[in-house]
Coordinates of C-alpha atoms in Angstrom, one line a residue:
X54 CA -19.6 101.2 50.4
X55 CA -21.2 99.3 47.6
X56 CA -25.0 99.9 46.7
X57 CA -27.4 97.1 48.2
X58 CA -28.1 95.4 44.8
X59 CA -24.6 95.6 44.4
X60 CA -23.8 93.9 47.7
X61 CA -23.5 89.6 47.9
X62 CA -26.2 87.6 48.1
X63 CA -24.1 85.7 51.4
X64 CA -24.6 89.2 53.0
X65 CA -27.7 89.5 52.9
X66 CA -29.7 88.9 56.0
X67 CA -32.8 87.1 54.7
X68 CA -30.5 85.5 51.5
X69 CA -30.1 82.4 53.7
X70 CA -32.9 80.5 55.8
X71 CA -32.5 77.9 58.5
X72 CA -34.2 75.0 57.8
X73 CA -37.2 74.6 60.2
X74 CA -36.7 71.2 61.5
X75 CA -40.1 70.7 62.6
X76 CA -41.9 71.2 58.9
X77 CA -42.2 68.3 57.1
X78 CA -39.5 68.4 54.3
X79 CA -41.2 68.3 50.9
X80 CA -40.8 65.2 48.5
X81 CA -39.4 66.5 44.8
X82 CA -39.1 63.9 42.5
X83 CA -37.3 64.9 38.9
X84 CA -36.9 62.6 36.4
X85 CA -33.4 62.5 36.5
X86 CA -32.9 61.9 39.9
X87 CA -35.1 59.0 40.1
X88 CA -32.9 55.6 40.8
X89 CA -29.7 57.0 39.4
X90 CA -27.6 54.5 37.2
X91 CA -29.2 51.0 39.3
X92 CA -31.4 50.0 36.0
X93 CA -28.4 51.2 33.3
X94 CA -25.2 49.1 35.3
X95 CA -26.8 46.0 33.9
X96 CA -27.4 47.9 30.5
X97 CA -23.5 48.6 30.3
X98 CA -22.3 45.5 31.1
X99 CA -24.1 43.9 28.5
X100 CA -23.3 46.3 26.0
X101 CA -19.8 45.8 26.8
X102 CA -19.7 41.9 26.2
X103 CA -22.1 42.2 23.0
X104 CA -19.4 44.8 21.7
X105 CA -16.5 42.3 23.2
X106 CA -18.0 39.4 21.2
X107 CA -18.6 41.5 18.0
X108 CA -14.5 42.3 18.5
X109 CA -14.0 38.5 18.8
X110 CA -16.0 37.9 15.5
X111 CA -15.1 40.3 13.6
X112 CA -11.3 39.5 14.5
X113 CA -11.5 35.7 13.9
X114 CA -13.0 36.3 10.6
X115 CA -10.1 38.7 9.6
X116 CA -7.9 35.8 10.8
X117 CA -10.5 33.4 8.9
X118 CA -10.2 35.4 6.0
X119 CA -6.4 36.1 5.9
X120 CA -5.6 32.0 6.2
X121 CA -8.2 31.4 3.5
X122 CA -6.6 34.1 1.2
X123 CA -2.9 32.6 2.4
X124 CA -3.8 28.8 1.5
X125 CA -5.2 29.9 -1.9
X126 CA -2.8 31.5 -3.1
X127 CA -0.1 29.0 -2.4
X128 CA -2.7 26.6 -3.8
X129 CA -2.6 28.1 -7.0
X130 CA 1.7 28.8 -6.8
X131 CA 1.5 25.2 -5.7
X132 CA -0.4 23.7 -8.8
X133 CA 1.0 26.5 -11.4
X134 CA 4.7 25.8 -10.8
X135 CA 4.2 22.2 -9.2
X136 CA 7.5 21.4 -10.1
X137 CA 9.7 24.5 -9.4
X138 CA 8.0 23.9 -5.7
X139 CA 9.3 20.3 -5.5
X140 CA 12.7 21.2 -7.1
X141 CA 13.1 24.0 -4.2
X142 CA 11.8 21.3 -1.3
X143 CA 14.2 18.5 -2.6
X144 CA 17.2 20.6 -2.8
X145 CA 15.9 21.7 1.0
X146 CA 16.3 17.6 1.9
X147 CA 19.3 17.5 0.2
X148 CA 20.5 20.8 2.3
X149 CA 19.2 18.8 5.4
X150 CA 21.3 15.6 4.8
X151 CA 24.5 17.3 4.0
X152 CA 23.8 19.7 7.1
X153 CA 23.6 16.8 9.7
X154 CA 26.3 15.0 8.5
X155 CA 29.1 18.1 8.7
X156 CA 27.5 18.8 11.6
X157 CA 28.5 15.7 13.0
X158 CA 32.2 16.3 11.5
X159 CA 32.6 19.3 12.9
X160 CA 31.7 18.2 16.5
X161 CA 34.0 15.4 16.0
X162 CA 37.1 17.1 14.4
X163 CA 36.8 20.8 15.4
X164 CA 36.3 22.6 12.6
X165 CA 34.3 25.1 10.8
X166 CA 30.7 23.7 9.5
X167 CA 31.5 25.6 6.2
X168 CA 34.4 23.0 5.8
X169 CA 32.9 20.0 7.4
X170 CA 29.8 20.3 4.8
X171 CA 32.9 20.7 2.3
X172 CA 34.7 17.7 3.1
X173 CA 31.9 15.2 3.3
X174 CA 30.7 16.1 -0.2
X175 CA 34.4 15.2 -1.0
X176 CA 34.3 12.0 1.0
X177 CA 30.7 11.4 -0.7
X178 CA 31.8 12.3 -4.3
X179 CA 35.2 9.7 -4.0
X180 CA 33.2 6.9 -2.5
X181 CA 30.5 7.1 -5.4
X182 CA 33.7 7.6 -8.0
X183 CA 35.3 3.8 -6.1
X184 CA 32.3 2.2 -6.6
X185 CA 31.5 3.4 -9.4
X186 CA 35.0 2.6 -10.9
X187 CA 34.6 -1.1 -9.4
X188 CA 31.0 -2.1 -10.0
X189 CA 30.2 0.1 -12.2
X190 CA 30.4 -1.7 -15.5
X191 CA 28.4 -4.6 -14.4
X192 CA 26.0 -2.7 -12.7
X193 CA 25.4 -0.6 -15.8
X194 CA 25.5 -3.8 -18.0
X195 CA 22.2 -5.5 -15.0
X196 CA 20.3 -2.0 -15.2
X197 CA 20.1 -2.1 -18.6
X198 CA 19.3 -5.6 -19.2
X199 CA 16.6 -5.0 -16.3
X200 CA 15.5 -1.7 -18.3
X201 CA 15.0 -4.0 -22.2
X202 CA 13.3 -7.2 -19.8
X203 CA 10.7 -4.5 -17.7
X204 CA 10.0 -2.7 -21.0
X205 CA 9.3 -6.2 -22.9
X206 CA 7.5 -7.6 -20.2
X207 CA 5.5 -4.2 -19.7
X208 CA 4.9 -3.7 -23.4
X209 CA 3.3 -7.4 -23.3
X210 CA 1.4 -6.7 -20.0
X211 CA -0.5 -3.5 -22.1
X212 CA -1.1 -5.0 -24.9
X213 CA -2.7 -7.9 -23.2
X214 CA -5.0 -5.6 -21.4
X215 CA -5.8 -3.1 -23.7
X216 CA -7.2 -6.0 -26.2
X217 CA -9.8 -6.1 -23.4
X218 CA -12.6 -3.5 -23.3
X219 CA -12.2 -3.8 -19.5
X220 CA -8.7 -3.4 -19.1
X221 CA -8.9 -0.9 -21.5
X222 CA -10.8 0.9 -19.4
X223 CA -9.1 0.7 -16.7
X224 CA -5.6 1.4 -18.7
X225 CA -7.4 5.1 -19.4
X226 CA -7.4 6.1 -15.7
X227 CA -3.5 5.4 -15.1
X228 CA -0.9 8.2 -16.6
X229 CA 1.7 7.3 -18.7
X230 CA 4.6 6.8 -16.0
X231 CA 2.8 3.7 -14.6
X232 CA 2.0 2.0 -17.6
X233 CA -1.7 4.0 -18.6
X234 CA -3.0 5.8 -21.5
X235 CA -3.6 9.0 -19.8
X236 CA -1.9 11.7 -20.5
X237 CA -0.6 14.0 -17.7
X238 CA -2.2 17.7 -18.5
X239 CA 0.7 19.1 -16.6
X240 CA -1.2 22.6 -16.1
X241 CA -4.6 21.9 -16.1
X242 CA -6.6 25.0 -15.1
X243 CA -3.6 27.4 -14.8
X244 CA -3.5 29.0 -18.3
X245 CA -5.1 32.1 -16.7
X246 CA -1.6 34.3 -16.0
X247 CA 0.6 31.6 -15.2
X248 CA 2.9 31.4 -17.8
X249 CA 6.1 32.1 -15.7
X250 CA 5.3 29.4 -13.5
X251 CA 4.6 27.3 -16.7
X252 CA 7.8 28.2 -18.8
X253 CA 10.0 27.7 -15.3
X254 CA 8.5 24.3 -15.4
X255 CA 9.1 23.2 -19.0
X256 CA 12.6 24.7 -18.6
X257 CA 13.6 22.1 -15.5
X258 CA 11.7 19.3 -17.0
X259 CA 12.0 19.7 -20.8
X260 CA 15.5 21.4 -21.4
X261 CA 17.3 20.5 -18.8
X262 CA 15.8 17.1 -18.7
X263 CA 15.8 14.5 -15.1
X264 CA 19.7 14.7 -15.3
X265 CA 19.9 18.7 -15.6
X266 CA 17.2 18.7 -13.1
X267 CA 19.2 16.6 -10.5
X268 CA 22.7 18.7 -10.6
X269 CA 20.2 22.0 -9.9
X270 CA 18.9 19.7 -6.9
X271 CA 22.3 19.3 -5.5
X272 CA 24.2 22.2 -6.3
X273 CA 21.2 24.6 -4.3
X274 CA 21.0 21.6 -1.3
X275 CA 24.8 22.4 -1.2
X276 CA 24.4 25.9 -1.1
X277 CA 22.1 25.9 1.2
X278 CA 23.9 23.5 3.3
X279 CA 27.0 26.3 3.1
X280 CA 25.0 28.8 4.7
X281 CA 21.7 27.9 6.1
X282 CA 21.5 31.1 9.0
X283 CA 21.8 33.2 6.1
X284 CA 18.5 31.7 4.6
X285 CA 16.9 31.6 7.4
X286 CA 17.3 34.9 8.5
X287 CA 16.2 36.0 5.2
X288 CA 12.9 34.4 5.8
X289 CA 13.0 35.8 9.2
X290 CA 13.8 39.8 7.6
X291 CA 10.7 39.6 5.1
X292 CA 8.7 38.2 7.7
X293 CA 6.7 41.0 10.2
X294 CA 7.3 41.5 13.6
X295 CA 4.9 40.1 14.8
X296 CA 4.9 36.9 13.9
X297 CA 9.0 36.5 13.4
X298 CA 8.5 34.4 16.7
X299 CA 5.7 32.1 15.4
X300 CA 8.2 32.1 12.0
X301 CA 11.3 31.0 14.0
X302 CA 9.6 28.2 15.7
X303 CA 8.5 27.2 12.2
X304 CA 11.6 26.9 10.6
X305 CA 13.5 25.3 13.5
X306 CA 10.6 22.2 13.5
X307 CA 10.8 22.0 9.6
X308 CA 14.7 22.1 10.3
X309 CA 14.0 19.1 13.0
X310 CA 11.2 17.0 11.7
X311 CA 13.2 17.0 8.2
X312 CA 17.0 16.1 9.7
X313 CA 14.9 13.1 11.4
X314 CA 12.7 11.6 8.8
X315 CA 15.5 11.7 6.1
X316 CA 17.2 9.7 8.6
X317 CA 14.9 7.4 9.7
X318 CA 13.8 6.5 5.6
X319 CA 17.6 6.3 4.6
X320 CA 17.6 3.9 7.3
X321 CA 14.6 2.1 6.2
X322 CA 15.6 2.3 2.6
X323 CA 19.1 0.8 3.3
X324 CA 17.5 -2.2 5.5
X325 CA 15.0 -3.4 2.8
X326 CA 17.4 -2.8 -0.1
X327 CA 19.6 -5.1 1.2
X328 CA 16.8 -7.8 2.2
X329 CA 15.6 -7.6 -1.4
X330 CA 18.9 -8.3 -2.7
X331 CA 20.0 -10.9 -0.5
X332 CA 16.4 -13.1 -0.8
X333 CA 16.7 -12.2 -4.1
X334 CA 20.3 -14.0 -4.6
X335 CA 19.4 -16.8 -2.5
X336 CA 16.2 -17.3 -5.0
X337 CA 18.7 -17.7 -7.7
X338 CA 16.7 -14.9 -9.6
X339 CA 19.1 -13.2 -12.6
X340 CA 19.3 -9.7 -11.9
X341 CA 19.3 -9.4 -8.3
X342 CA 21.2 -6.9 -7.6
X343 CA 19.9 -4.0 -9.2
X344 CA 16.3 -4.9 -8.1
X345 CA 17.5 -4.8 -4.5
X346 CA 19.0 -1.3 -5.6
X347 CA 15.2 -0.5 -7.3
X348 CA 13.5 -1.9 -4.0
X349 CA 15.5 0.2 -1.8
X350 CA 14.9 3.5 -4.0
X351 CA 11.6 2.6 -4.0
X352 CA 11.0 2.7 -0.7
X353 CA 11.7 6.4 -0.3
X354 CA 8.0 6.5 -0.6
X355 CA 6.4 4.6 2.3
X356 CA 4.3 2.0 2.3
X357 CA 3.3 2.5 -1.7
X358 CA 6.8 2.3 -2.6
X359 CA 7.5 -1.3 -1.2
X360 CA 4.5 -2.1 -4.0
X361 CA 6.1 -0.4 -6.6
X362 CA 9.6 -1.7 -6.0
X363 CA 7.9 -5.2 -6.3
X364 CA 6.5 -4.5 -9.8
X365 CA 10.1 -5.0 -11.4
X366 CA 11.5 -8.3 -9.5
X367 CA 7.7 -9.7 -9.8
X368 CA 7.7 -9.2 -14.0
X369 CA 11.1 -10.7 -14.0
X370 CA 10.0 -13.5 -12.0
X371 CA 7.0 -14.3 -14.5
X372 CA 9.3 -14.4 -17.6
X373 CA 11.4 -17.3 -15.5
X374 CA 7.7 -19.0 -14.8
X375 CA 5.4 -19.0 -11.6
X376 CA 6.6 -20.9 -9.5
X377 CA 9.8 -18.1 -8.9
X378 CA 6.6 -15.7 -9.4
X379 CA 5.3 -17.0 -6.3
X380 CA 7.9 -17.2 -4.4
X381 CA 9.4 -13.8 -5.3
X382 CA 6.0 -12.5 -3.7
X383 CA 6.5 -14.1 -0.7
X384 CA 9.6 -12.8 -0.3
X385 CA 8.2 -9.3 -0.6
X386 CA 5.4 -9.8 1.5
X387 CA 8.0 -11.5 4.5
X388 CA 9.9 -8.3 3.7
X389 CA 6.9 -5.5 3.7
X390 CA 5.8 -7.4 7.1
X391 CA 9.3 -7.0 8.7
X392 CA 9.2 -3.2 7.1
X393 CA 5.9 -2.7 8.8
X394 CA 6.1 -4.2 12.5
X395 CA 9.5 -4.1 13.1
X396 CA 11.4 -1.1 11.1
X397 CA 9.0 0.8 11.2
X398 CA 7.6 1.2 14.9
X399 CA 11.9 1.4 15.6
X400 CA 12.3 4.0 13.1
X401 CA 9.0 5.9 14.3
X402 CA 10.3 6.0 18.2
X403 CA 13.5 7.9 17.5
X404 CA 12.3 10.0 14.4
X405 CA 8.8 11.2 12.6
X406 CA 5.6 9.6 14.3
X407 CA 3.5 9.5 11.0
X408 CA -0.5 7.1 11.4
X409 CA 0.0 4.8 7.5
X410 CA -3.8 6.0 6.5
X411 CA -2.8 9.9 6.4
X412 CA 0.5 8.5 5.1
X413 CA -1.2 7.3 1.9
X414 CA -3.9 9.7 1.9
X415 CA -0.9 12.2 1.3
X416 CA 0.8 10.4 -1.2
X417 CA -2.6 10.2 -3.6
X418 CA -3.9 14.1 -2.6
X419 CA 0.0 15.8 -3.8
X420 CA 0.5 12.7 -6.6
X421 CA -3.2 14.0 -7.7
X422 CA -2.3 18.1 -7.5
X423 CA 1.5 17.9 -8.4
X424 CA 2.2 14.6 -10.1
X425 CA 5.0 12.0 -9.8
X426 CA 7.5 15.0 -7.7
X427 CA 4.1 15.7 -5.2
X428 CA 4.4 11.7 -4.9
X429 CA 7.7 11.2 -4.1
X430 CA 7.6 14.4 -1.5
X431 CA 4.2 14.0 -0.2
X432 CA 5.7 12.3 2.6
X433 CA 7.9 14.7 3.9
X434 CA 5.8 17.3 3.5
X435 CA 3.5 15.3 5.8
X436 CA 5.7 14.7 8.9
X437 CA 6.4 18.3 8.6
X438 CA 3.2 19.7 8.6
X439 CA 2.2 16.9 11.6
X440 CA 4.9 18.3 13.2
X441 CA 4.7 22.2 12.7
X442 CA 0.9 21.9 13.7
X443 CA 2.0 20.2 16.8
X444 CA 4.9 22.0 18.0
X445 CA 1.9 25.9 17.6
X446 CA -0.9 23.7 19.0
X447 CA -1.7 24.0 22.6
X448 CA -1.8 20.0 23.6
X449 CA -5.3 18.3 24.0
X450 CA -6.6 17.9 27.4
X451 CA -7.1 14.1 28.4
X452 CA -10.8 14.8 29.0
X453 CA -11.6 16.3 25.9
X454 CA -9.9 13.0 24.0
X455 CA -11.9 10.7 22.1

């Protein structure tokens, strides 16, 4: 038997009480049992969305900050090695071209697309050879009689203006290629660590030279034709897994909004070609034939182009006299009218839906950054940019539309 201070307090007789039910039960009030947790639910809740919105912030600006790091360095790539960029997206279009035509060959005769892209270079390489062969002679004989009258009549069309202080002027702001005296820096601003990019440049322009520069053009849009997945998935390996989805979807619209504004301008380009040579012809204007092959050309570049195409048949038609000036201009303007309401709004329903202001705005901002090749592809780049942003972007609702 245990000792009594040794014994539970439960066994105790007088350890436990009964409550007298008739005594009024004493109000204790403690400071922590005052109101428990009614004034500090609002408290919470507000802390949680303050630190929910600093999450948001903080995370859009890492996003803010990423893009802005992303664009500027491809800014700089961009304007240090303009023209390696341009090389790499023209050999892409060629790629395209060659890719939807064997594709189209080897639905129709069953074999591999490997073959099919093959087989139409070889179709494509004997009909250039046949005409070529036929045609050739003259044509080269009209080009270069075109090339001595365009550099006469341009070489009288300087000096006319440069013996005036205002047309002077005014020759100072255009670059050489269009008949200015401004020289072209070429890599203005990027002499800080960018002399890869500069010497890669020099090699495809100066060594090489245009011709060198076009077989690299079509011997890498071949390749790339050959094997396109294996590209692709490249891209797709380097790229993290996260955003190999968001990449996919990328290169599939680039893939899509390339294949159809290569055909709709081919299309384009082989419409007002031949308009400019036919009016031409029935003008009776010498040379007609190879300015309906400039005017076509030309007119790779919308809307700017069909001005620019116009520049050689309208110096020809001054040497003959104005009168066939005049008239030569109306035939461009009956032909940039047809271009513009009823090529165009054809071509834009079944391939790249692109408004003529951003259009233009393109052609000046990549002429002004990357020269004549950021002229020539600015509009390409466009549609595929207009169409990458609106293949991610969630569509606008119709009451949040201007």
């Amino acid at each position: 038997m245990c000792p009594p201070f040794f014994r539970p307090a439960g066994r105790r007789k007088h350890a436990v009480q009964p409550p007298d039910s008739s005594a009024p039960t004493p109000s204790i009030t403690t400071p922590a049992a005052s109101a428990p947790h009614v004034p500090e639910a609002p408290q919470l809740a507000g802390l949680e969305a303050s630190v929910h919105k600093l999450e948001n912030t903080v995370r859009r600006f890492y996003r803010l900050a990423v893009m802005v790091v992303t664009v500027t360095a491809a800014g700089l790539f961009v304007s240090s090695g303009g023209a390696v960029v341009m090389v790499v997206f023209a050999s892409a279009l060629v790629a395209v071209v060659l890719h939807a035509a064997a594709r189209i060959l080897s639905r129709l005769l069953h074999i591999p697309q490997w073959l099919s892209v093959m087989l139409f270079v070889l179709v494509l390489v004997g009909a250039l050879s046949l005409v070529v062969h036929v045609s050739g002679p003259e044509l080269m004989v009209q080009l270069s009689h075109l090339h001595e009258a365009l550099t006469s009549e341009r070489d009288a069309l300087h000096n006319m203006l440069d013996s005036n202080p205002l047309g002077h002027a005014v020759l100072d702001h255009f670059p050489r290629f269009l008949g200015g005296n401004m020289v072209p820096d070429g890599h203005a601003g990027t002499d800080n660590g960018m002399d890869f990019a500069g010497s890669m440049t020099n090699v495809l322009t100066s060594t090489f030279g245009s011709v060198g520069t076009m077989v690299v053009i079509i011997i890498a849009g071949v390749y790339f034709a050959l094997s396109p997945h294996l590209y692709a998935n490249g891209i797709l390996r380097i790229t993290p897994v996260a955003y190999r989805s968001t990449m996919r979807t990328v290169l599939l619209t680039t893939g899509h909004a390339l294949t159809a504004w290569v055909a709709g301008q081919m299309l384009d380009m082989t419409v007002v070609g031949c308009l400019t040579w036919s009016g031409l012809s029935l003008l009776g204007m010498p040379l007609a034939l190879p300015l309906g092959l400039v005017a076509g050309l030309a007119n790779f570049v919308p809307y700017l182009g069909t001005f620019i195409g116009a520049v050689p048949a309208l110096l020809i038609a001054l040497s003959v006299g104005p009168r066939e000036a005049m008239m030569v201009a109306g035939l461009y303007a009956a032909i940039q009218t047809f271009e513009g309401y009823v090529m165009s709004p054809f071509i834009q329903k079944r391939a790249v839906r692109m408004p003529p202001a951003l259009t233009i705005l393109s052609q000046t901002i990549f002429g002004a950054f990357l020269g004549m090749w950021g002229f020539i592809f600015a509009s390409p780049i466009t549609a595929v940019l207009l169409a990458v942003a609106s293949r991610l972007s969630a569509p606008l609702p119709p009451n949040e539309e201007v």
